[in-house]
């Protein structure tokens, strides 16, 4: 990556304003989304600020306004406004991520599929110095190319796909964008899910809280910033109330997303009156406290199955990853409906 500074020297009577910079996109970065490209290069800058400067039009590609999901190409010139880091943030940005490997589900010369644990971000950003991608790059210094194909929320566990070649990244991201992949999650929802409610087709809208934290809500399809989101729900099993613990009934759901919107499953289920157990953003906060005392100390959302076409051979691959022990043990400890009093 090369930096070119643009701007003119101001009058001598006052200091020149900080200059914008230009980032030139190299071959290894080609095909990345603009937001991912900036998050990687603006180390230590909060993700909320990255999205803010994109939305405001201060970030330009080849002098034109762009969106966060615009894909950069080799030779593109990305204009970035001046961004400042606190001294502490700058120190964190300079500190390398600790090297770490994750359980491998599939790997060849083109791609890598791993089991991401809950509590680990997929990349560094707002309030997080590093994530899976930075740790893997430190653990694999010989890797010439390693990029995230998609994302999972920090508290979501499950299958995470990475590309080891630029051609694989482009091919796989095209599949995700064109809805040619199959992504199914296991979610524990509060209450008894209606068996006849199989499709949620509710538009979503992203917004920021006063402190800059990102949130998502269901809006009317005619809302100016509405993004269509489609979620398919299938009941795997129901769990009876645990009377002594004061817990309600739960439903274990297989949830397939046809669109990959931010917090889509969490918001769709919560807006239907069946929030995900342990969800600290859209869930039942009082219930979550009781769940912690019963052994559920994280959000019960797990990326269980992923189906896609291999970027080189075209072969259909289907990967599955069972529930991690902390979620399975919580399920095993609960009575089934037939055993309830």
mmCIF file of C-alpha atoms in Angstrom:
data_model
loop_
_atom_site.group_PDB
_atom_site.id
_atom_site.type_symbol
_atom_site.label_atom_id
_atom_site.label_comp_id
_atom_site.label_asym_id
_atom_site.label_seq_id
_atom_site.Cartn_x
_atom_site.Cartn_y
_atom_site.Cartn_z
ATOM 1 C CA UNK A 1 0.000 0.000 0.000
ATOM 2 C CA UNK A 2 1.327 3.414 -0.922
ATOM 3 C CA UNK A 3 0.369 6.740 0.650
ATOM 4 C CA UNK A 4 0.171 9.894 -1.448
ATOM 5 C CA UNK A 5 -0.591 13.170 0.274
ATOM 6 C CA UNK A 6 -2.747 15.713 -1.495
ATOM 7 C CA UNK A 7 -3.429 19.302 -0.561
ATOM 8 C CA UNK A 8 -1.789 22.733 -0.764
ATOM 9 C CA UNK A 9 0.308 24.669 1.721
ATOM 10 C CA UNK A 10 -1.883 27.213 3.495
ATOM 11 C CA UNK A 11 -1.076 30.843 4.283
ATOM 12 C CA UNK A 12 1.926 31.381 6.519
ATOM 13 C CA UNK A 13 -0.174 33.168 9.115
ATOM 14 C CA UNK A 14 -1.771 29.912 10.283
ATOM 15 C CA UNK A 15 -0.934 26.203 10.093
ATOM 16 C CA UNK A 16 -2.205 24.258 7.116
ATOM 17 C CA UNK A 17 -5.212 22.050 7.763
ATOM 18 C CA UNK A 18 -4.481 18.332 7.969
ATOM 19 C CA UNK A 19 -4.357 16.902 4.460
ATOM 20 C CA UNK A 20 -6.420 14.065 3.118
ATOM 21 C CA UNK A 21 -4.509 11.013 1.985
ATOM 22 C CA UNK A 22 -4.840 8.693 -0.970
ATOM 23 C CA UNK A 23 -4.560 4.928 -0.613
ATOM 24 C CA UNK A 24 -3.712 3.056 -3.802
ATOM 25 C CA UNK A 25 -5.358 -0.366 -4.025
ATOM 26 C CA UNK A 26 -2.905 -3.157 -4.798
ATOM 27 C CA UNK A 27 -3.652 -6.575 -6.281
ATOM 28 C CA UNK A 28 -3.933 -8.294 -2.908
ATOM 29 C CA UNK A 29 -6.663 -5.865 -1.783
ATOM 30 C CA UNK A 30 -8.684 -6.006 -5.014
ATOM 31 C CA UNK A 31 -12.199 -7.336 -4.569
ATOM 32 C CA UNK A 32 -12.524 -6.255 -0.934
ATOM 33 C CA UNK A 33 -15.469 -4.218 0.295
ATOM 34 C CA UNK A 34 -14.524 -0.594 0.910
ATOM 35 C CA UNK A 35 -15.376 -0.777 4.624
ATOM 36 C CA UNK A 36 -13.165 -3.841 5.120
ATOM 37 C CA UNK A 37 -10.349 -2.210 3.138
ATOM 38 C CA UNK A 38 -10.440 0.911 5.325
ATOM 39 C CA UNK A 39 -10.802 -0.981 8.608
ATOM 40 C CA UNK A 40 -7.690 -2.961 7.740
ATOM 41 C CA UNK A 41 -5.620 0.074 6.786
ATOM 42 C CA UNK A 42 -6.885 2.595 9.340
ATOM 43 C CA UNK A 43 -5.698 0.572 12.293
ATOM 44 C CA UNK A 44 -7.059 1.787 15.601
ATOM 45 C CA UNK A 45 -9.810 3.933 14.048
ATOM 46 C CA UNK A 46 -13.219 2.883 15.448
ATOM 47 C CA UNK A 47 -15.445 1.117 12.928
ATOM 48 C CA UNK A 48 -18.228 3.569 13.695
ATOM 49 C CA UNK A 49 -15.977 6.416 12.537
ATOM 50 C CA UNK A 50 -15.016 4.517 9.374
ATOM 51 C CA UNK A 51 -18.689 4.096 8.454
ATOM 52 C CA UNK A 52 -19.378 7.732 9.346
ATOM 53 C CA UNK A 53 -16.780 9.148 6.948
ATOM 54 C CA UNK A 54 -18.037 6.836 4.184
ATOM 55 C CA UNK A 55 -21.672 7.917 4.673
ATOM 56 C CA UNK A 56 -20.688 11.600 4.770
ATOM 57 C CA UNK A 57 -19.028 11.348 1.360
ATOM 58 C CA UNK A 58 -15.578 12.205 2.694
ATOM 59 C CA UNK A 59 -14.235 8.896 1.373
ATOM 60 C CA UNK A 60 -14.002 8.817 -2.424
ATOM 61 C CA UNK A 61 -12.847 6.263 -4.961
ATOM 62 C CA UNK A 62 -11.354 7.824 -8.099
ATOM 63 C CA UNK A 63 -12.980 11.107 -6.974
ATOM 64 C CA UNK A 64 -16.488 9.614 -6.863
ATOM 65 C CA UNK A 65 -18.769 9.076 -3.852
ATOM 66 C CA UNK A 66 -19.190 5.452 -2.837
ATOM 67 C CA UNK A 67 -21.005 3.148 -0.416
ATOM 68 C CA UNK A 68 -19.549 0.894 2.270
ATOM 69 C CA UNK A 69 -20.166 -2.234 0.184
ATOM 70 C CA UNK A 70 -18.408 -0.892 -2.939
ATOM 71 C CA UNK A 71 -15.635 -3.270 -3.989
ATOM 72 C CA UNK A 72 -12.220 -1.749 -4.556
ATOM 73 C CA UNK A 73 -10.183 -2.749 -7.610
ATOM 74 C CA UNK A 74 -6.475 -2.792 -8.426
ATOM 75 C CA UNK A 75 -5.266 0.732 -9.153
ATOM 76 C CA UNK A 76 -8.198 2.490 -7.477
ATOM 77 C CA UNK A 77 -7.361 5.677 -5.627
ATOM 78 C CA UNK A 78 -9.173 5.850 -2.292
ATOM 79 C CA UNK A 79 -9.319 9.331 -0.748
ATOM 80 C CA UNK A 80 -9.425 9.284 3.057
ATOM 81 C CA UNK A 81 -10.005 12.410 5.183
ATOM 82 C CA UNK A 82 -7.658 13.134 8.088
ATOM 83 C CA UNK A 83 -8.286 10.813 11.030
ATOM 84 C CA UNK A 84 -6.666 11.150 14.409
ATOM 85 C CA UNK A 85 -6.011 8.537 17.064
ATOM 86 C CA UNK A 86 -5.551 9.065 20.747
ATOM 87 C CA UNK A 87 -2.060 8.218 21.986
ATOM 88 C CA UNK A 88 -3.412 5.082 23.666
ATOM 89 C CA UNK A 89 -5.224 3.956 20.497
ATOM 90 C CA UNK A 90 -2.101 4.552 18.428
ATOM 91 C CA UNK A 91 -0.081 2.377 20.800
ATOM 92 C CA UNK A 92 -2.671 -0.396 20.488
ATOM 93 C CA UNK A 93 -2.640 -0.080 16.700
ATOM 94 C CA UNK A 94 1.132 -0.558 16.631
ATOM 95 C CA UNK A 95 1.042 -3.601 18.907
ATOM 96 C CA UNK A 96 0.851 -6.850 16.910
ATOM 97 C CA UNK A 97 -2.035 -9.234 17.528
ATOM 98 C CA UNK A 98 -1.100 -12.461 19.328
ATOM 99 C CA UNK A 99 -0.685 -15.373 16.911
ATOM 100 C CA UNK A 100 -3.511 -17.876 17.148
ATOM 101 C CA UNK A 101 -4.827 -20.779 15.111
ATOM 102 C CA UNK A 102 -8.459 -21.915 15.286
ATOM 103 C CA UNK A 103 -9.964 -25.388 14.766
ATOM 104 C CA UNK A 104 -9.938 -26.123 11.035
ATOM 105 C CA UNK A 105 -13.049 -27.561 9.372
ATOM 106 C CA UNK A 106 -11.721 -27.449 5.804
ATOM 107 C CA UNK A 107 -8.585 -26.138 4.137
ATOM 108 C CA UNK A 108 -6.936 -26.275 0.728
ATOM 109 C CA UNK A 109 -4.931 -23.878 -1.449
ATOM 110 C CA UNK A 110 -7.962 -21.639 -2.043
ATOM 111 C CA UNK A 111 -9.893 -21.341 1.190
ATOM 112 C CA UNK A 112 -9.952 -21.959 4.914
ATOM 113 C CA UNK A 113 -13.001 -22.729 7.059
ATOM 114 C CA UNK A 114 -12.573 -22.477 10.831
ATOM 115 C CA UNK A 115 -14.645 -22.825 13.985
ATOM 116 C CA UNK A 116 -14.900 -19.332 15.458
ATOM 117 C CA UNK A 117 -15.521 -19.279 19.209
ATOM 118 C CA UNK A 118 -17.926 -16.874 20.883
ATOM 119 C CA UNK A 119 -16.378 -13.726 22.310
ATOM 120 C CA UNK A 120 -13.828 -13.264 19.527
ATOM 121 C CA UNK A 121 -14.357 -10.561 16.905
ATOM 122 C CA UNK A 122 -13.670 -11.449 13.290
ATOM 123 C CA UNK A 123 -11.490 -8.345 12.890
ATOM 124 C CA UNK A 124 -10.197 -5.430 14.918
ATOM 125 C CA UNK A 125 -12.267 -2.264 15.068
ATOM 126 C CA UNK A 126 -14.356 -0.241 17.464
ATOM 127 C CA UNK A 127 -13.148 -1.084 20.960
ATOM 128 C CA UNK A 128 -11.348 -4.216 19.713
ATOM 129 C CA UNK A 129 -7.611 -4.145 18.951
ATOM 130 C CA UNK A 130 -7.599 -7.381 16.935
ATOM 131 C CA UNK A 131 -9.767 -10.261 15.801
ATOM 132 C CA UNK A 132 -9.624 -13.627 14.074
ATOM 133 C CA UNK A 133 -8.076 -12.318 10.858
ATOM 134 C CA UNK A 134 -5.243 -10.435 12.595
ATOM 135 C CA UNK A 135 -4.453 -13.420 14.813
ATOM 136 C CA UNK A 136 -4.401 -15.837 11.888
ATOM 137 C CA UNK A 137 -2.101 -13.562 9.880
ATOM 138 C CA UNK A 138 0.331 -13.488 12.809
ATOM 139 C CA UNK A 139 0.136 -17.282 13.110
ATOM 140 C CA UNK A 140 0.715 -17.698 9.362
ATOM 141 C CA UNK A 141 3.425 -15.196 8.401
ATOM 142 C CA UNK A 142 4.132 -17.189 5.242
ATOM 143 C CA UNK A 143 0.576 -16.657 3.922
ATOM 144 C CA UNK A 144 0.685 -14.256 0.982
ATOM 145 C CA UNK A 145 -3.063 -13.632 1.095
ATOM 146 C CA UNK A 146 -5.675 -14.212 3.792
ATOM 147 C CA UNK A 147 -8.995 -12.357 3.909
ATOM 148 C CA UNK A 148 -12.412 -12.760 5.509
ATOM 149 C CA UNK A 149 -15.130 -13.861 3.096
ATOM 150 C CA UNK A 150 -17.977 -12.893 5.444
ATOM 151 C CA UNK A 151 -18.551 -11.879 9.058
ATOM 152 C CA UNK A 152 -20.012 -13.237 12.268
ATOM 153 C CA UNK A 153 -20.966 -11.137 15.280
ATOM 154 C CA UNK A 154 -18.447 -11.211 18.097
ATOM 155 C CA UNK A 155 -20.736 -13.256 20.381
ATOM 156 C CA UNK A 156 -21.795 -15.675 17.623
ATOM 157 C CA UNK A 157 -19.868 -18.937 17.336
ATOM 158 C CA UNK A 158 -19.643 -21.157 14.291
ATOM 159 C CA UNK A 159 -18.313 -21.615 10.776
ATOM 160 C CA UNK A 160 -16.221 -18.750 9.408
ATOM 161 C CA UNK A 161 -14.871 -18.775 5.866
ATOM 162 C CA UNK A 162 -11.619 -17.142 4.728
ATOM 163 C CA UNK A 163 -10.012 -16.891 1.303
ATOM 164 C CA UNK A 164 -6.354 -17.708 0.639
ATOM 165 C CA UNK A 165 -6.342 -16.276 -2.893
ATOM 166 C CA UNK A 166 -7.775 -13.071 -4.313
ATOM 167 C CA UNK A 167 -9.646 -14.992 -7.018
ATOM 168 C CA UNK A 168 -11.240 -17.188 -4.333
ATOM 169 C CA UNK A 169 -12.267 -14.130 -2.299
ATOM 170 C CA UNK A 170 -14.020 -12.519 -5.263
ATOM 171 C CA UNK A 171 -15.742 -15.755 -6.281
ATOM 172 C CA UNK A 172 -16.960 -16.556 -2.767
ATOM 173 C CA UNK A 173 -18.123 -13.028 -1.980
ATOM 174 C CA UNK A 174 -20.055 -13.012 -5.248
ATOM 175 C CA UNK A 175 -21.849 -16.154 -4.069
ATOM 176 C CA UNK A 176 -22.752 -14.518 -0.762
ATOM 177 C CA UNK A 177 -23.935 -11.337 -2.484
ATOM 178 C CA UNK A 178 -26.006 -13.227 -5.053
ATOM 179 C CA UNK A 179 -27.576 -15.419 -2.324
ATOM 180 C CA UNK A 180 -26.125 -18.607 -3.782
ATOM 181 C CA UNK A 181 -24.891 -19.856 -0.413
ATOM 182 C CA UNK A 182 -26.833 -21.672 2.290
ATOM 183 C CA UNK A 183 -26.274 -20.261 5.791
ATOM 184 C CA UNK A 184 -28.152 -21.876 8.658
ATOM 185 C CA UNK A 185 -27.805 -21.022 12.331
ATOM 186 C CA UNK A 186 -29.013 -22.656 15.529
ATOM 187 C CA UNK A 187 -30.716 -20.182 17.852
ATOM 188 C CA UNK A 188 -32.418 -20.643 21.194
ATOM 189 C CA UNK A 189 -35.440 -18.327 21.227
ATOM 190 C CA UNK A 190 -37.624 -17.466 24.199
ATOM 191 C CA UNK A 191 -41.177 -18.808 24.162
ATOM 192 C CA UNK A 192 -42.889 -21.376 21.972
ATOM 193 C CA UNK A 193 -42.244 -20.490 18.335
ATOM 194 C CA UNK A 194 -45.401 -20.852 16.188
ATOM 195 C CA UNK A 195 -44.868 -23.837 13.897
ATOM 196 C CA UNK A 196 -46.679 -22.062 11.051
ATOM 197 C CA UNK A 197 -44.401 -19.005 11.167
ATOM 198 C CA UNK A 198 -41.746 -20.100 8.711
ATOM 199 C CA UNK A 199 -40.763 -16.895 6.912
ATOM 200 C CA UNK A 200 -39.878 -13.448 8.256
ATOM 201 C CA UNK A 201 -39.763 -10.843 5.497
ATOM 202 C CA UNK A 202 -39.258 -7.565 7.370
ATOM 203 C CA UNK A 203 -37.107 -4.664 6.220
ATOM 204 C CA UNK A 204 -34.287 -3.516 8.492
ATOM 205 C CA UNK A 205 -32.646 -0.169 9.143
ATOM 206 C CA UNK A 206 -29.236 0.473 10.736
ATOM 207 C CA UNK A 207 -28.760 3.440 13.037
ATOM 208 C CA UNK A 208 -26.358 4.668 15.720
ATOM 209 C CA UNK A 209 -27.002 5.290 19.392
ATOM 210 C CA UNK A 210 -25.792 8.609 20.870
ATOM 211 C CA UNK A 211 -22.583 6.898 21.996
ATOM 212 C CA UNK A 212 -21.912 5.725 18.433
ATOM 213 C CA UNK A 213 -22.862 2.068 18.986
ATOM 214 C CA UNK A 214 -24.605 0.401 16.053
ATOM 215 C CA UNK A 215 -28.186 -0.862 16.287
ATOM 216 C CA UNK A 216 -30.728 -2.293 13.857
ATOM 217 C CA UNK A 217 -34.524 -2.149 13.875
ATOM 218 C CA UNK A 218 -37.445 -3.375 11.779
ATOM 219 C CA UNK A 219 -38.968 -0.642 9.592
ATOM 220 C CA UNK A 220 -41.696 -0.394 6.983
ATOM 221 C CA UNK A 221 -40.605 -1.491 3.522
ATOM 222 C CA UNK A 222 -41.265 2.067 2.283
ATOM 223 C CA UNK A 223 -38.775 3.558 4.755
ATOM 224 C CA UNK A 224 -36.120 5.515 2.775
ATOM 225 C CA UNK A 225 -33.277 3.496 4.322
ATOM 226 C CA UNK A 226 -35.070 0.136 4.420
ATOM 227 C CA UNK A 227 -33.057 -2.945 3.484
ATOM 228 C CA UNK A 228 -35.045 -6.043 2.625
ATOM 229 C CA UNK A 229 -34.226 -8.978 4.893
ATOM 230 C CA UNK A 230 -35.597 -12.515 4.614
ATOM 231 C CA UNK A 231 -35.204 -15.166 7.311
ATOM 232 C CA UNK A 232 -36.496 -18.751 7.213
ATOM 233 C CA UNK A 233 -37.295 -20.454 10.543
ATOM 234 C CA UNK A 234 -37.771 -24.120 11.357
ATOM 235 C CA UNK A 235 -38.449 -25.431 14.861
ATOM 236 C CA UNK A 236 -35.961 -28.125 15.814
ATOM 237 C CA UNK A 237 -37.278 -28.734 19.318
ATOM 238 C CA UNK A 238 -39.035 -27.056 22.217
ATOM 239 C CA UNK A 239 -37.839 -26.864 25.782
ATOM 240 C CA UNK A 240 -40.192 -26.763 28.739
ATOM 241 C CA UNK A 241 -40.137 -24.058 31.400
ATOM 242 C CA UNK A 242 -37.813 -24.747 34.295
ATOM 243 C CA UNK A 243 -40.168 -23.891 37.119
ATOM 244 C CA UNK A 244 -37.665 -23.809 39.958
ATOM 245 C CA UNK A 245 -35.336 -21.492 38.087
ATOM 246 C CA UNK A 246 -38.172 -19.222 37.011
ATOM 247 C CA UNK A 247 -37.293 -19.625 33.335
ATOM 248 C CA UNK A 248 -39.799 -19.546 30.461
ATOM 249 C CA UNK A 249 -40.137 -22.074 27.681
ATOM 250 C CA UNK A 250 -37.600 -21.962 24.856
ATOM 251 C CA UNK A 251 -37.534 -23.082 21.228
ATOM 252 C CA UNK A 252 -34.413 -24.369 19.510
ATOM 253 C CA UNK A 253 -34.610 -23.053 15.950
ATOM 254 C CA UNK A 254 -32.847 -23.707 12.658
ATOM 255 C CA UNK A 255 -32.634 -20.260 11.094
ATOM 256 C CA UNK A 256 -31.588 -19.780 7.467
ATOM 257 C CA UNK A 257 -30.838 -16.292 6.225
ATOM 258 C CA UNK A 258 -31.510 -15.451 2.592
ATOM 259 C CA UNK A 259 -30.009 -11.975 3.032
ATOM 260 C CA UNK A 260 -26.955 -11.123 5.110
ATOM 261 C CA UNK A 261 -28.000 -7.995 6.999
ATOM 262 C CA UNK A 262 -26.329 -6.789 10.176
ATOM 263 C CA UNK A 263 -27.906 -8.441 13.264
ATOM 264 C CA UNK A 264 -30.609 -9.864 10.972
ATOM 265 C CA UNK A 265 -31.459 -12.999 12.966
ATOM 266 C CA UNK A 266 -31.275 -11.218 16.318
ATOM 267 C CA UNK A 267 -33.623 -8.412 15.254
ATOM 268 C CA UNK A 268 -36.043 -10.587 13.283
ATOM 269 C CA UNK A 269 -36.521 -13.006 16.186
ATOM 270 C CA UNK A 270 -36.761 -10.245 18.811
ATOM 271 C CA UNK A 271 -39.293 -8.296 16.721
ATOM 272 C CA UNK A 272 -41.395 -11.467 16.526
ATOM 273 C CA UNK A 273 -41.539 -11.625 20.315
ATOM 274 C CA UNK A 274 -39.005 -14.443 20.619
ATOM 275 C CA UNK A 275 -35.628 -12.870 21.372
ATOM 276 C CA UNK A 276 -32.489 -14.992 21.400
ATOM 277 C CA UNK A 277 -31.479 -16.215 24.850
ATOM 278 C CA UNK A 278 -28.506 -14.255 26.143
ATOM 279 C CA UNK A 279 -28.715 -11.487 23.524
ATOM 280 C CA UNK A 280 -27.356 -8.386 25.277
ATOM 281 C CA UNK A 281 -28.565 -5.952 22.604
ATOM 282 C CA UNK A 282 -32.066 -7.049 21.629
ATOM 283 C CA UNK A 283 -32.957 -9.623 24.295
ATOM 284 C CA UNK A 284 -34.695 -9.717 27.662
ATOM 285 C CA UNK A 285 -32.074 -8.278 30.008
ATOM 286 C CA UNK A 286 -33.677 -9.511 33.232
ATOM 287 C CA UNK A 287 -34.067 -13.006 31.794
ATOM 288 C CA UNK A 288 -30.441 -12.933 30.650
ATOM 289 C CA UNK A 289 -29.331 -12.385 34.254
ATOM 290 C CA UNK A 290 -31.224 -15.483 35.340
ATOM 291 C CA UNK A 291 -29.789 -17.455 32.427
ATOM 292 C CA UNK A 292 -26.261 -16.620 33.552
ATOM 293 C CA UNK A 293 -27.042 -18.141 36.947
ATOM 294 C CA UNK A 294 -28.280 -21.262 35.144
ATOM 295 C CA UNK A 295 -25.055 -21.586 33.141
ATOM 296 C CA UNK A 296 -25.777 -19.689 29.899
ATOM 297 C CA UNK A 297 -23.159 -16.951 29.876
ATOM 298 C CA UNK A 298 -23.288 -15.999 26.187
ATOM 299 C CA UNK A 299 -25.768 -15.427 23.375
ATOM 300 C CA UNK A 300 -27.235 -18.686 22.066
ATOM 301 C CA UNK A 301 -26.568 -18.179 18.352
ATOM 302 C CA UNK A 302 -24.337 -20.557 16.408
ATOM 303 C CA UNK A 303 -23.445 -20.663 12.689
ATOM 304 C CA UNK A 304 -24.149 -24.361 12.283
ATOM 305 C CA UNK A 305 -24.191 -25.137 8.566
ATOM 306 C CA UNK A 306 -22.685 -23.476 5.489
ATOM 307 C CA UNK A 307 -23.153 -24.583 1.900
ATOM 308 C CA UNK A 308 -21.316 -23.033 -1.056
ATOM 309 C CA UNK A 309 -19.532 -23.866 -4.290
ATOM 310 C CA UNK A 310 -15.781 -24.310 -4.236
ATOM 311 C CA UNK A 311 -14.274 -21.228 -5.950
ATOM 312 C CA UNK A 312 -11.955 -23.313 -8.157
ATOM 313 C CA UNK A 313 -13.636 -26.682 -8.779
ATOM 314 C CA UNK A 314 -17.271 -25.586 -8.596
ATOM 315 C CA UNK A 315 -17.985 -28.561 -6.330
ATOM 316 C CA UNK A 316 -20.739 -28.022 -3.770
ATOM 317 C CA UNK A 317 -19.368 -28.120 -0.233
ATOM 318 C CA UNK A 318 -21.502 -28.397 2.878
ATOM 319 C CA UNK A 319 -19.870 -27.882 6.247
ATOM 320 C CA UNK A 320 -21.525 -28.479 9.606
ATOM 321 C CA UNK A 321 -20.292 -27.633 13.089
ATOM 322 C CA UNK A 322 -22.113 -29.014 16.172
ATOM 323 C CA UNK A 323 -23.069 -26.770 19.063
ATOM 324 C CA UNK A 324 -20.074 -25.886 21.252
ATOM 325 C CA UNK A 325 -20.009 -27.557 24.699
ATOM 326 C CA UNK A 326 -21.258 -24.512 26.628
ATOM 327 C CA UNK A 327 -24.443 -24.372 24.529
ATOM 328 C CA UNK A 328 -25.017 -28.121 24.286
ATOM 329 C CA UNK A 329 -24.659 -28.540 28.044
ATOM 330 C CA UNK A 330 -27.296 -25.860 28.650
ATOM 331 C CA UNK A 331 -29.692 -27.683 26.305
ATOM 332 C CA UNK A 332 -28.968 -31.033 27.940
ATOM 333 C CA UNK A 333 -29.751 -29.626 31.378
ATOM 334 C CA UNK A 334 -33.249 -28.510 30.390
ATOM 335 C CA UNK A 335 -36.303 -30.811 30.466
ATOM 336 C CA UNK A 336 -38.151 -31.601 27.245
ATOM 337 C CA UNK A 337 -41.852 -30.644 26.968
ATOM 338 C CA UNK A 338 -42.893 -34.241 27.579
ATOM 339 C CA UNK A 339 -41.035 -34.341 30.910
ATOM 340 C CA UNK A 340 -42.416 -31.073 32.247
ATOM 341 C CA UNK A 341 -44.885 -31.246 35.163
#
